[in-house]
CSV table of C-alpha atoms and ligand atoms in Angstrom, one decimal:
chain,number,residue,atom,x,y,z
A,27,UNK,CA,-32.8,45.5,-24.3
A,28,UNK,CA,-29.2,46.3,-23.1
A,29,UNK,CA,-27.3,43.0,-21.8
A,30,UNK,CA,-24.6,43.4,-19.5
A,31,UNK,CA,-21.9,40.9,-19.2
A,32,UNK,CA,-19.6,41.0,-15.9
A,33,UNK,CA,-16.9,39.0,-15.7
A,34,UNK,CA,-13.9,39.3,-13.2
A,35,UNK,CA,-11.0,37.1,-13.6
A,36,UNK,CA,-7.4,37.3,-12.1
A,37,UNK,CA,-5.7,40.6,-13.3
A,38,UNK,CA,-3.2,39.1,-15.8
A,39,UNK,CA,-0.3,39.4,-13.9
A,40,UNK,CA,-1.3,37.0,-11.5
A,41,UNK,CA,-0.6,32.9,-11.9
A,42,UNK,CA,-2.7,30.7,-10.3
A,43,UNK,CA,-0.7,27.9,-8.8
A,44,UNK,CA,-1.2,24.6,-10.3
A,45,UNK,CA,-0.8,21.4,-8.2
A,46,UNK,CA,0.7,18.3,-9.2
A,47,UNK,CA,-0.3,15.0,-6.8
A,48,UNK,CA,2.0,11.6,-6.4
A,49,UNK,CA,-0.9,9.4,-5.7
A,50,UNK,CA,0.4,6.8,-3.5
A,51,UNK,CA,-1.2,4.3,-1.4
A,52,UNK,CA,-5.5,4.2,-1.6
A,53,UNK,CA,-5.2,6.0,-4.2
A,54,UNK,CA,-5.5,2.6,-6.9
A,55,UNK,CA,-8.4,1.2,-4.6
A,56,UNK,CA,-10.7,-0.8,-6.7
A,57,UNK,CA,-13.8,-0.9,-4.6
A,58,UNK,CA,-17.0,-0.1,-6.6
A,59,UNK,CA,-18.5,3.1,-5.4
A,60,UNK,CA,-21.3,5.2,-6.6
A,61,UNK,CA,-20.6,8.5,-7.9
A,62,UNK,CA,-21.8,10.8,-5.5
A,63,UNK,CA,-22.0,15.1,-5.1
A,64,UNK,CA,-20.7,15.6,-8.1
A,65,UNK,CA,-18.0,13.2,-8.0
A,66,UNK,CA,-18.2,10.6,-11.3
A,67,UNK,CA,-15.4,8.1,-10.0
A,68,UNK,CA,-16.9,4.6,-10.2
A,69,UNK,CA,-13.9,3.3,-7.6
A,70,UNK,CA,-12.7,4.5,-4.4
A,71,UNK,CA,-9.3,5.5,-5.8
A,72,UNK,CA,-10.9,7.3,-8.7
A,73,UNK,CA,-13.1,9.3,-6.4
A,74,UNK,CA,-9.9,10.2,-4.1
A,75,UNK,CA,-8.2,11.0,-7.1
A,76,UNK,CA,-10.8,13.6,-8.6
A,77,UNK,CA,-11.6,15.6,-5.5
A,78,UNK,CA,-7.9,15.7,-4.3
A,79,UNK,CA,-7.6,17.6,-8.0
A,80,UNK,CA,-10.9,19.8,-7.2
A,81,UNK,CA,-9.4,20.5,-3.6
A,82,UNK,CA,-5.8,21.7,-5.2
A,83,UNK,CA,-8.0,23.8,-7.6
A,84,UNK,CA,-9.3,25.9,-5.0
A,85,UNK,CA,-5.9,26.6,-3.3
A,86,UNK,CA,-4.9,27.2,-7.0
A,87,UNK,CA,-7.0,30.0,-7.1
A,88,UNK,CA,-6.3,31.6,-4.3
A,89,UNK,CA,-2.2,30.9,-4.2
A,90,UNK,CA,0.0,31.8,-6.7
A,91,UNK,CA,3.2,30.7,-7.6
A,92,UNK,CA,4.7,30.4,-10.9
A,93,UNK,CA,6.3,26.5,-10.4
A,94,UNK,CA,3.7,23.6,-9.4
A,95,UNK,CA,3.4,22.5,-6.1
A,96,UNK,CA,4.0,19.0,-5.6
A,97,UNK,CA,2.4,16.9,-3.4
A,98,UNK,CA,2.9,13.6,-2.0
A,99,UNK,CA,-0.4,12.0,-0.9
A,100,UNK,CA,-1.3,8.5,0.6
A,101,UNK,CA,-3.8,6.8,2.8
A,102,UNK,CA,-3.0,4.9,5.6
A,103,UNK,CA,-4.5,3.7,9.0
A,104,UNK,CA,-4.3,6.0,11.6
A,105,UNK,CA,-6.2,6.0,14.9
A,106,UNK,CA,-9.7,5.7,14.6
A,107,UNK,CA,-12.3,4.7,17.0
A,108,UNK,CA,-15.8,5.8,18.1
A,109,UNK,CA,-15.0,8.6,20.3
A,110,UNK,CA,-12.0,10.5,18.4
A,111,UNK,CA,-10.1,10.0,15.1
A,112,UNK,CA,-7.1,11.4,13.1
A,113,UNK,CA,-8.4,12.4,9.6
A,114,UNK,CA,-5.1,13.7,8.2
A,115,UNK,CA,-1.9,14.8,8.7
A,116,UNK,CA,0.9,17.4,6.0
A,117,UNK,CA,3.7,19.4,5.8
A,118,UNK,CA,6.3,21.1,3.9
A,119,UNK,CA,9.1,18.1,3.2
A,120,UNK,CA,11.6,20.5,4.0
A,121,UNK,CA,12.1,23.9,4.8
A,122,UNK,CA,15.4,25.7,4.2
A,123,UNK,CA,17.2,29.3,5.0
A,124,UNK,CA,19.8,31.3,3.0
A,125,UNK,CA,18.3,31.3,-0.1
A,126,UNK,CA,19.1,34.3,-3.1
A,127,UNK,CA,16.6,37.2,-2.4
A,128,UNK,CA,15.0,35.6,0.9
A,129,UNK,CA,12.9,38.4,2.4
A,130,UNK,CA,13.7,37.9,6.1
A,131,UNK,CA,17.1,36.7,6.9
A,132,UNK,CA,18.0,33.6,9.7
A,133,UNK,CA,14.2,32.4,8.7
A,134,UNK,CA,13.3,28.6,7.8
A,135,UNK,CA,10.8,28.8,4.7
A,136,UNK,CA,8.8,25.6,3.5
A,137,UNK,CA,10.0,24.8,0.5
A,138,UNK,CA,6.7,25.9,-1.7
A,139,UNK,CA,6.9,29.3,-0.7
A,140,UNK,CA,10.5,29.5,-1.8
A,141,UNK,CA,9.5,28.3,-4.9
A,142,UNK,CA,6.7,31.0,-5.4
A,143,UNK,CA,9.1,33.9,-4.2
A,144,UNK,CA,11.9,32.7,-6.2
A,145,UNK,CA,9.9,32.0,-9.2
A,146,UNK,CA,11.8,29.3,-10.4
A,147,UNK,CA,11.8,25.2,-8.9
A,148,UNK,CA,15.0,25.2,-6.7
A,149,UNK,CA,14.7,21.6,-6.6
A,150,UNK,CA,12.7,19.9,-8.8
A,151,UNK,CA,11.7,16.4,-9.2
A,152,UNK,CA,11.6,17.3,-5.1
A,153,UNK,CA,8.2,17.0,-4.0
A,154,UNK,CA,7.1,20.3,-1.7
A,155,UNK,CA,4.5,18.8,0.7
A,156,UNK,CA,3.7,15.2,2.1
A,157,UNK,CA,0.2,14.3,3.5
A,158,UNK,CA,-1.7,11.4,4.8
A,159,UNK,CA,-5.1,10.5,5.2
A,160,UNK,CA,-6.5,7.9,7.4
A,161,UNK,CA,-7.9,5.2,5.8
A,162,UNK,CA,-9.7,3.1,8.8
A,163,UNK,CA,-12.1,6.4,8.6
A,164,UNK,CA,-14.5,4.3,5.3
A,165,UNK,CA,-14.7,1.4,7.6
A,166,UNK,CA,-16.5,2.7,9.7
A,167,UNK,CA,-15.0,3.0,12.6
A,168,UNK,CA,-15.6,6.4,13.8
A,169,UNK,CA,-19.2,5.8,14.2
A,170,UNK,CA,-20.2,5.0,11.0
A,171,UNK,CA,-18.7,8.3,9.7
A,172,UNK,CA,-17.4,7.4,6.0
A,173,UNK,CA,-15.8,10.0,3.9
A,174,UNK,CA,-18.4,12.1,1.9
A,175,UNK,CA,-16.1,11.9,-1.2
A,176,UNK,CA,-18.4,14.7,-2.8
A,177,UNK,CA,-17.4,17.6,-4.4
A,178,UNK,CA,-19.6,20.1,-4.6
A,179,UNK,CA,-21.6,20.7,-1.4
A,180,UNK,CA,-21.3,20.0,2.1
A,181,UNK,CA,-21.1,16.2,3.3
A,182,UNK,CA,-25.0,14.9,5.0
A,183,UNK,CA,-25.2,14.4,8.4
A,184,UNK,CA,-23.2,11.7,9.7
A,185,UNK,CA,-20.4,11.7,7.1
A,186,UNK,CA,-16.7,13.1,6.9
A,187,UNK,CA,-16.1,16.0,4.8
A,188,UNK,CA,-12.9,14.6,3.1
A,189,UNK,CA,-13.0,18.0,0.8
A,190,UNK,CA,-12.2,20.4,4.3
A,191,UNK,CA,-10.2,17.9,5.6
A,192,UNK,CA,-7.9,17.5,2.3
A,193,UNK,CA,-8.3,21.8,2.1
A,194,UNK,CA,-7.1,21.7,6.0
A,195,UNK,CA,-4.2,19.1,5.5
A,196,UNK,CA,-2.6,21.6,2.0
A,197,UNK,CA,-2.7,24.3,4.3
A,198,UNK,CA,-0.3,22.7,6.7
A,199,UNK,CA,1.6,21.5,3.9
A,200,UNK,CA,1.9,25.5,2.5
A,201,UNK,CA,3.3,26.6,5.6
A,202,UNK,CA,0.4,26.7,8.3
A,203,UNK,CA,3.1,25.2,10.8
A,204,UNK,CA,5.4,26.3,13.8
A,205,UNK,CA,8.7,24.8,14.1
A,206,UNK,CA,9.4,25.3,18.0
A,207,UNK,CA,9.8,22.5,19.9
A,208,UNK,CA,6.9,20.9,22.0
A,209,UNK,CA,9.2,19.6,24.3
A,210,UNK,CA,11.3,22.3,25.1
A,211,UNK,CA,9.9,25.6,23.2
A,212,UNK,CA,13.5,25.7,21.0
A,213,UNK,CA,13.8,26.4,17.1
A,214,UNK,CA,16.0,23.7,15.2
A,215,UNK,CA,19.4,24.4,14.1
A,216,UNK,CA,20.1,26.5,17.6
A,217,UNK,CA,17.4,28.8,17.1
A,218,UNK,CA,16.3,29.3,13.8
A,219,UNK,CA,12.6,30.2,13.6
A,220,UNK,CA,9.9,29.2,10.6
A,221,UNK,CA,8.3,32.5,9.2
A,222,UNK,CA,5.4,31.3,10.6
A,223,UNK,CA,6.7,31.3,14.3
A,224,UNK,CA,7.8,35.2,13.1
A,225,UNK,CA,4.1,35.8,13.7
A,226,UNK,CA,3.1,34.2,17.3
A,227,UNK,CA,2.8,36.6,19.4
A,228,UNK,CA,2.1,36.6,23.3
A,229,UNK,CA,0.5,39.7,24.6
A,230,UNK,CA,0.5,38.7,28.1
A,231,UNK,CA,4.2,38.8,27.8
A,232,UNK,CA,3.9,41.5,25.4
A,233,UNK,CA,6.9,39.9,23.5
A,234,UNK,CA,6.9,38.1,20.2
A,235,UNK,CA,8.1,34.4,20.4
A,236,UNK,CA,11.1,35.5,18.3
A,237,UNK,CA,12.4,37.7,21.2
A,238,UNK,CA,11.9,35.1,23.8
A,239,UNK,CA,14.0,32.8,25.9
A,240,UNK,CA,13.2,29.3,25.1
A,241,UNK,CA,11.5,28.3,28.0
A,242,UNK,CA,9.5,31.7,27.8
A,243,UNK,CA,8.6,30.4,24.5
A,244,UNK,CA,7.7,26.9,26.0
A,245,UNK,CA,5.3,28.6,28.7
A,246,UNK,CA,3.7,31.1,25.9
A,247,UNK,CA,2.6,27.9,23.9
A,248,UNK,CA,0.4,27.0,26.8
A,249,UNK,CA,-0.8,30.1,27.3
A,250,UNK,CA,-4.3,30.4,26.2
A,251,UNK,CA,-6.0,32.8,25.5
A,252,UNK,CA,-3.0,35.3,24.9
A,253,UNK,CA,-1.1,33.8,21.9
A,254,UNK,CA,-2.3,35.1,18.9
A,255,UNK,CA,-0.9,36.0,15.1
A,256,UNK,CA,0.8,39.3,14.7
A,257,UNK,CA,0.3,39.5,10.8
A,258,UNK,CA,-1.4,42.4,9.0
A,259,UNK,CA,-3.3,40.5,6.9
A,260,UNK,CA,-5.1,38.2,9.1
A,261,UNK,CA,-5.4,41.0,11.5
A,262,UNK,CA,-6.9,43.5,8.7
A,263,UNK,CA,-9.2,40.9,7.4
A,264,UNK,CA,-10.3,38.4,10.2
A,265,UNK,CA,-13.6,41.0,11.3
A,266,UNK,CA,-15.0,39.7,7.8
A,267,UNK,CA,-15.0,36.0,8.5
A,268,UNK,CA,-15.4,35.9,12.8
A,269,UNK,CA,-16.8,37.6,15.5
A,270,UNK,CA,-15.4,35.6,18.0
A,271,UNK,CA,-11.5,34.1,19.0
A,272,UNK,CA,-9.7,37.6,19.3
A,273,UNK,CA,-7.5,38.9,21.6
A,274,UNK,CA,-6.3,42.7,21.8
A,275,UNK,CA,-8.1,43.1,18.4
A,276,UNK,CA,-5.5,39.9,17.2
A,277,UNK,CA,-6.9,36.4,15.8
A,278,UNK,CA,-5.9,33.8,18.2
A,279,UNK,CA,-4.0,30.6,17.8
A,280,UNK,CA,-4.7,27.2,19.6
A,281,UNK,CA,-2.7,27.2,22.5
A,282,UNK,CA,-4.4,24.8,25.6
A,283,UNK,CA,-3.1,24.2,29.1
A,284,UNK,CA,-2.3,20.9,27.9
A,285,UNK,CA,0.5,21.0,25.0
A,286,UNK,CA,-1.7,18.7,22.4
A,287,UNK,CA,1.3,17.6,19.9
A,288,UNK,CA,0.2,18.3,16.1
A,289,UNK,CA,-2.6,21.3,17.0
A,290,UNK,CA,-0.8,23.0,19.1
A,291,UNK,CA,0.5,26.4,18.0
A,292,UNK,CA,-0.3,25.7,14.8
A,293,UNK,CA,-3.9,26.3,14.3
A,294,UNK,CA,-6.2,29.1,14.7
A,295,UNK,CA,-7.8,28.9,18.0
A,296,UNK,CA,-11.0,26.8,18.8
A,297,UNK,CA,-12.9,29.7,20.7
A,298,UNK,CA,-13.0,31.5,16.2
A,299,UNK,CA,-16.7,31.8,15.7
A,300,UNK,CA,-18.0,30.8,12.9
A,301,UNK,CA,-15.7,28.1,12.9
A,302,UNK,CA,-12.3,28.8,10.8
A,303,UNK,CA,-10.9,25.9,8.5
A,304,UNK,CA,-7.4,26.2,9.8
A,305,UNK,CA,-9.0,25.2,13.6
A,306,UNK,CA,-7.1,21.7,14.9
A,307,UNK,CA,-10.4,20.0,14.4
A,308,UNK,CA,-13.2,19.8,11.6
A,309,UNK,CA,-15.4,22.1,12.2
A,310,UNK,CA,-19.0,23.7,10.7
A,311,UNK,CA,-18.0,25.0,7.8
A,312,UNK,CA,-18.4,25.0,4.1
A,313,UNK,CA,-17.4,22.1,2.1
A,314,UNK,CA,-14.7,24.5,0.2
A,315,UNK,CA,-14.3,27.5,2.4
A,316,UNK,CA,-10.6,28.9,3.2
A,317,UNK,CA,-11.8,31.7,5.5
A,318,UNK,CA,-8.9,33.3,6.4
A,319,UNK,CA,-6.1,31.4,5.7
A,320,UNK,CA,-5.0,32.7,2.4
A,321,UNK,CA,-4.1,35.9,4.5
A,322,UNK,CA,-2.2,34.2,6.7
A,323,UNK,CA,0.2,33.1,3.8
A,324,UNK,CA,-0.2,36.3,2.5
A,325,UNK,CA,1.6,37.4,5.7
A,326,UNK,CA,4.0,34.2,5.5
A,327,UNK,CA,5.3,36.2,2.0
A,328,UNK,CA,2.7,34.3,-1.0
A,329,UNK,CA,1.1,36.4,-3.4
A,330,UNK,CA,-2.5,35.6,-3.5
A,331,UNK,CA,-5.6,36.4,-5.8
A,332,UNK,CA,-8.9,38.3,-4.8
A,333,UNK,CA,-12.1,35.8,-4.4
A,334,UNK,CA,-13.5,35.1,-8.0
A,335,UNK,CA,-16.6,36.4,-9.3
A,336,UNK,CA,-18.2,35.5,-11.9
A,337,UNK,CA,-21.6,36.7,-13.0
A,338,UNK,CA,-23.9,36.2,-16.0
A,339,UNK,CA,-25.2,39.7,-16.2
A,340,UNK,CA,-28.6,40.6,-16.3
A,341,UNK,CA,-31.2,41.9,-18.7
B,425,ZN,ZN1,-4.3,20.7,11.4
């Protein structure tokens, strides 16, 4: 009998990224734990430690850039309480504009992505993204809800995927972020845009946010359900992951009446069904899923790989 072997891997030109963590604070925590999905640390920083690494493998496979990512990570207590809690928050350390062979001109890039388009570390011993996580969320205090510190399968009932929420927080980090003001709808440095606000898109106004007045812009951020993400990618791919969240055949972005500081703008919009990783709150999804938002950065200017497959053949 014939055996077939399939196996898929990256074509060879691509390079996965590789992430390198600073582990700061929570990250040396001593507390006994037991291991648990998958996860062998015997202490609470161990167990941070290994699925931080097993989260930055997945962007890994799906980003790629030539230099390592560097990411500054930490716990620390945010607000938590019964009702609501803050699980994380990331973003590029910097972004910057005028660099050699920068695809679209007068356009803030976080620095990550300037690294992968460049090819080479423009500043290194720089770290590329900062992130924290809240710590109050193992005591307890939302509910009971601990981290689920597992790493492969989805948290049980009752506990806080860390994995989505570590997978949600990198994203932001990558350059899942707009840089117009909430307080008055202006880009920094008298009206330089991020490549991610290149995208937003208002099709009530029928105008990109790029060609708008500031406080046009600052309306349009409120402006549910019409602001959505004008980039081929996402657009081209979106019918694959949701049947729901559209507008004019576009994915939409979170933009509620009320301006919420930190989700709005920059997060897929709450109405995606099934729910989207990139939404501004944890959602129903798979303990490792990244949905859509590798097109998105794919749109932002990243090269990025195909899903892997791999397959034992059959007899
Ligand atoms: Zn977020």
């Amino acid at each position: 009998m014939k055996k077939l072997v399939i196996i898929l891997l990256f074509p060879i030109y691509c390079q996965a990224a590789t992430f390198q963590f600073n582990f700061g604070a929570g990250f040396n925590d001593a507390t006994v734990v037991t291991p648990e999905g998958g996860n062998s640390g015997t202490t609470l920083g161990a167990q941070r430690q290994i699925l931080f690494q097993a989260v930055a493998n997945v962007w890994g496979a799906r980003i790629q850039s030539n230099v390592t990512i560097v990411v500054d990570a930490s716990f620390t207590a945010l607000t938590c309480n019964p009702n609501s809690a803050v699980l994380g928050s990331a973003g590029p350390t910097s972004f910057h504009s005028g660099f050699p062979s920068q695809p679209i001109a007068n356009t803030f890039y976080p620095r990550s992505l300037i690294d992968a388009i460049r090819g080479v570390n423009n500043n290194p011993g720089v770290s590329d993204i900062t992130a924290q996580f809240n710590s109050a969320i193992d005591t307890g205090c939302f509910n009971g809800g601990t981290y689920y510190y597992g790493i492969n399968g989805d948290a049980p009932p009752g506990r806080v995927q860390l994995f989505s929420t570590v997978l949600h927080e990198i994203g932001h980090g990558l350059g899942f972020i707009s840089l117009a003001s909430l307080n008055d709808g202006s880009f920094p440095n008298g009206g330089i845009p991020a490549i991610y606000d290149r995208f937003v898109f208002d099709t009530e106004d029928n105008l990109p946010w790029t060609a708008m007045t500031n406080p046009q812009r600052f309306a349009s951020m409120i402006n549910d359900p019409n602001l959505i993400w004008n980039g081929n990618n996402v657009t081209n791919n979106a019918s694959s992951f949701i049947t729901q969240g559209f507008n004019s055949g576009k994915v939409r972005l979170f933009a509620p009446a009320s301006l919420q500081p930190g989700s709005s703008v920059s997060h897929f919009s709450s109405a995606a069904f099934p729910d989207l990783l990139m939404e501004p709150s944890l959602g129903n999804i798979a303990f490792n899923q990244v949905d859509l938002s590798p097109f998105l950065f794919q749109d932002l200017g990243y090269l990025i790989s195909s899903d892997v497959i791999f397959a034992n053949g059959f007899e």
